[in-house]
C-alpha positions as a LaTeX table, in Angstrom:
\begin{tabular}{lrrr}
\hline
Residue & $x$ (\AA) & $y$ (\AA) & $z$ (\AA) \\
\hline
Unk1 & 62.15 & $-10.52$ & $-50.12$ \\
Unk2 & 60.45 & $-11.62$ & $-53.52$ \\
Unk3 & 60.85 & $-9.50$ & $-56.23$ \\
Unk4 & 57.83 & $-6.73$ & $-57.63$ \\
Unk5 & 57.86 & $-7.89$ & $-61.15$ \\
Unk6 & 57.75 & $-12.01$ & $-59.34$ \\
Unk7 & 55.04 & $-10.88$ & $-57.05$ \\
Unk8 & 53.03 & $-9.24$ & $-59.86$ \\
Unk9 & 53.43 & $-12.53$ & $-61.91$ \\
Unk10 & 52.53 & $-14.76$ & $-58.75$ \\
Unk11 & 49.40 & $-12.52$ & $-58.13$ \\
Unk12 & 48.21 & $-13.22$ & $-61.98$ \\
Unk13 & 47.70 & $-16.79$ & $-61.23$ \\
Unk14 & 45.26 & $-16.04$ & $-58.67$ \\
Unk15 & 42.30 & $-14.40$ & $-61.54$ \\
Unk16 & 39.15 & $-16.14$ & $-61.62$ \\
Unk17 & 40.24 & $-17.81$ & $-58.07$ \\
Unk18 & 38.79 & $-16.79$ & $-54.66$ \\
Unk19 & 40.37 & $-14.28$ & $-52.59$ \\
Unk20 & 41.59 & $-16.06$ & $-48.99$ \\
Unk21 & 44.72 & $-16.29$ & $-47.19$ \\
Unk22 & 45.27 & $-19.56$ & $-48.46$ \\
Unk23 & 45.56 & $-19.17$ & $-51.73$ \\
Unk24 & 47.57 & $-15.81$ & $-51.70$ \\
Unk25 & 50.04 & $-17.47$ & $-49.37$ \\
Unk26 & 50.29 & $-20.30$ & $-51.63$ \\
Unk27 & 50.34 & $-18.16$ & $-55.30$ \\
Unk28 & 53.05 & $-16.12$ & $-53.14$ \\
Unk29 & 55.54 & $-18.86$ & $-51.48$ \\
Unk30 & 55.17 & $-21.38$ & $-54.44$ \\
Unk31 & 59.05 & $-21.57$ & $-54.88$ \\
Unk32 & 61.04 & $-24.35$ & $-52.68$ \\
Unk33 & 62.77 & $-22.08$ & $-50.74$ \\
Unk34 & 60.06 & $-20.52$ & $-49.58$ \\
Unk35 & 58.30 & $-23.54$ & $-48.33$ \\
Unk36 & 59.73 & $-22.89$ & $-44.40$ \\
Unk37 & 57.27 & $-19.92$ & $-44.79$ \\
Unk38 & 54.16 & $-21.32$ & $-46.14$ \\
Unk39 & 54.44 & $-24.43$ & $-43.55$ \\
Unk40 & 54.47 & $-21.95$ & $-40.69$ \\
Unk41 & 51.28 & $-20.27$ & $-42.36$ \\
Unk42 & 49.63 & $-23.78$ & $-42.17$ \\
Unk43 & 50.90 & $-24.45$ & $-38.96$ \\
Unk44 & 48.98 & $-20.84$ & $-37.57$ \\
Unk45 & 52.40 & $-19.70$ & $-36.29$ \\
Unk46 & 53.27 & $-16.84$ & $-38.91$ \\
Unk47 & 50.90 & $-15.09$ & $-40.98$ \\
Unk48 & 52.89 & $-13.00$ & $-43.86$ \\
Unk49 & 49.82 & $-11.73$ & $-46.26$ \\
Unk50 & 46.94 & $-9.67$ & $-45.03$ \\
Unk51 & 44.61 & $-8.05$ & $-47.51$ \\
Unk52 & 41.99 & $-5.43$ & $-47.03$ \\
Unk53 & 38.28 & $-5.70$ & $-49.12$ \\
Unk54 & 37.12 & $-2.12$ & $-49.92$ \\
Unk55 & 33.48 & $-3.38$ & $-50.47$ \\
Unk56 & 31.06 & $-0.55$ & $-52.92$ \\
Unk57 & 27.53 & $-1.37$ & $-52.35$ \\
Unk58 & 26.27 & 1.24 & $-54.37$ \\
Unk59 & 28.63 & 1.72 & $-57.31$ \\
Unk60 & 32.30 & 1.11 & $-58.65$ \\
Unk61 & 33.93 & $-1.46$ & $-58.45$ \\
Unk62 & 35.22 & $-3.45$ & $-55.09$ \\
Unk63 & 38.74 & $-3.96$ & $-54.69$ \\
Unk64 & 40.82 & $-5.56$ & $-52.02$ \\
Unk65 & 44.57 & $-4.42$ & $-50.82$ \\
Unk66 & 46.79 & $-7.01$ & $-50.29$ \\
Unk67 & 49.94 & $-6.30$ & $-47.97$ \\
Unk68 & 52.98 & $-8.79$ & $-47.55$ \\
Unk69 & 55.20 & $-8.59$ & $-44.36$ \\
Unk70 & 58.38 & $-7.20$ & $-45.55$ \\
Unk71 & 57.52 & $-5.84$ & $-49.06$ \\
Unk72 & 57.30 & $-2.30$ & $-49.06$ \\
Unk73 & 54.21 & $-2.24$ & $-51.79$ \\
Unk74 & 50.03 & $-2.31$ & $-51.46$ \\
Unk75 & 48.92 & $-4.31$ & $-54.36$ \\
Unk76 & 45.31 & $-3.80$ & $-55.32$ \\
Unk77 & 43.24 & $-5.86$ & $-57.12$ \\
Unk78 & 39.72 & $-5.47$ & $-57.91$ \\
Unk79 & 37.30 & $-8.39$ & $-56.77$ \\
Unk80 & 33.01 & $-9.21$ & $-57.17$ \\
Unk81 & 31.17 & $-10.91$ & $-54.69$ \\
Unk82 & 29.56 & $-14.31$ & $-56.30$ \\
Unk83 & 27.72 & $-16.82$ & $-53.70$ \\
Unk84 & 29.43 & $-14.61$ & $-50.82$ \\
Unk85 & 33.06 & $-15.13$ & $-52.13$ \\
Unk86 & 34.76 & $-13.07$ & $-53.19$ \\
Unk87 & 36.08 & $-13.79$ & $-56.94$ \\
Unk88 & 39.63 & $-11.91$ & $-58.11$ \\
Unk89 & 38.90 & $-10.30$ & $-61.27$ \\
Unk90 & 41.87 & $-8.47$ & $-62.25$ \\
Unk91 & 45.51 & $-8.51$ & $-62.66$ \\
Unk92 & 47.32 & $-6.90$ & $-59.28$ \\
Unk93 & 48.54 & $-3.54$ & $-59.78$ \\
Unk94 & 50.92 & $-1.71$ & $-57.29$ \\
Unk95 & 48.86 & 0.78 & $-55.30$ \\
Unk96 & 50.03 & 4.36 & $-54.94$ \\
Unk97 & 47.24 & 5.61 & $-52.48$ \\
Unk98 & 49.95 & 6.22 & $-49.39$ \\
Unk99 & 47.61 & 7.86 & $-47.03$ \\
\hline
\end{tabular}
């Protein structure tokens, strides 16, 4: 399992970048021995990041939830729709919202 404060550090890379699987898998599993995980993500075998958009039409801002498989924290992070991607605006925070 990776580490909050390395997660939180991994996820600040991703600003100004657009929000896919792709690129959270790689921010995440950027260290060598964690490359058995991101070539099963690119083989379509395992998928170990899922995130959520929470899209505001009206107002406030939109935010996505990002989940990964065997950490036991939601990160949030807030995103804006440019060109119909969606653009990561904000450092990743650890969501409390356990509903």
């Amino acid at each position: 399992m990776i580490k909050k404060a390395d997660t939180l550090d991994r996820l600040k890379t991703l600003i100004g970048k657009e929000l896919t699987k792709e690129n959270l898998h790689t921010a995440i599993f950027c260290e060598a021995k964690h490359q058995k995980n991101l070539r099963r993500f690119y083989v379509g075998t395992h998928t170990y990041i899922e995130y959520k958009l929470h899209v505001n039409e009206t107002s406030g801002p939109s935010f996505a939830n990002i989940n990964i498989l065997g950490n036991p924290y939601t990160y949030q992070v807030e995103v804006e729709a440019i060109d119909g991607k969606y653009i990561i605006q904000t450092e990743a925070r650890i969501s409390f919202n356990y509903l």
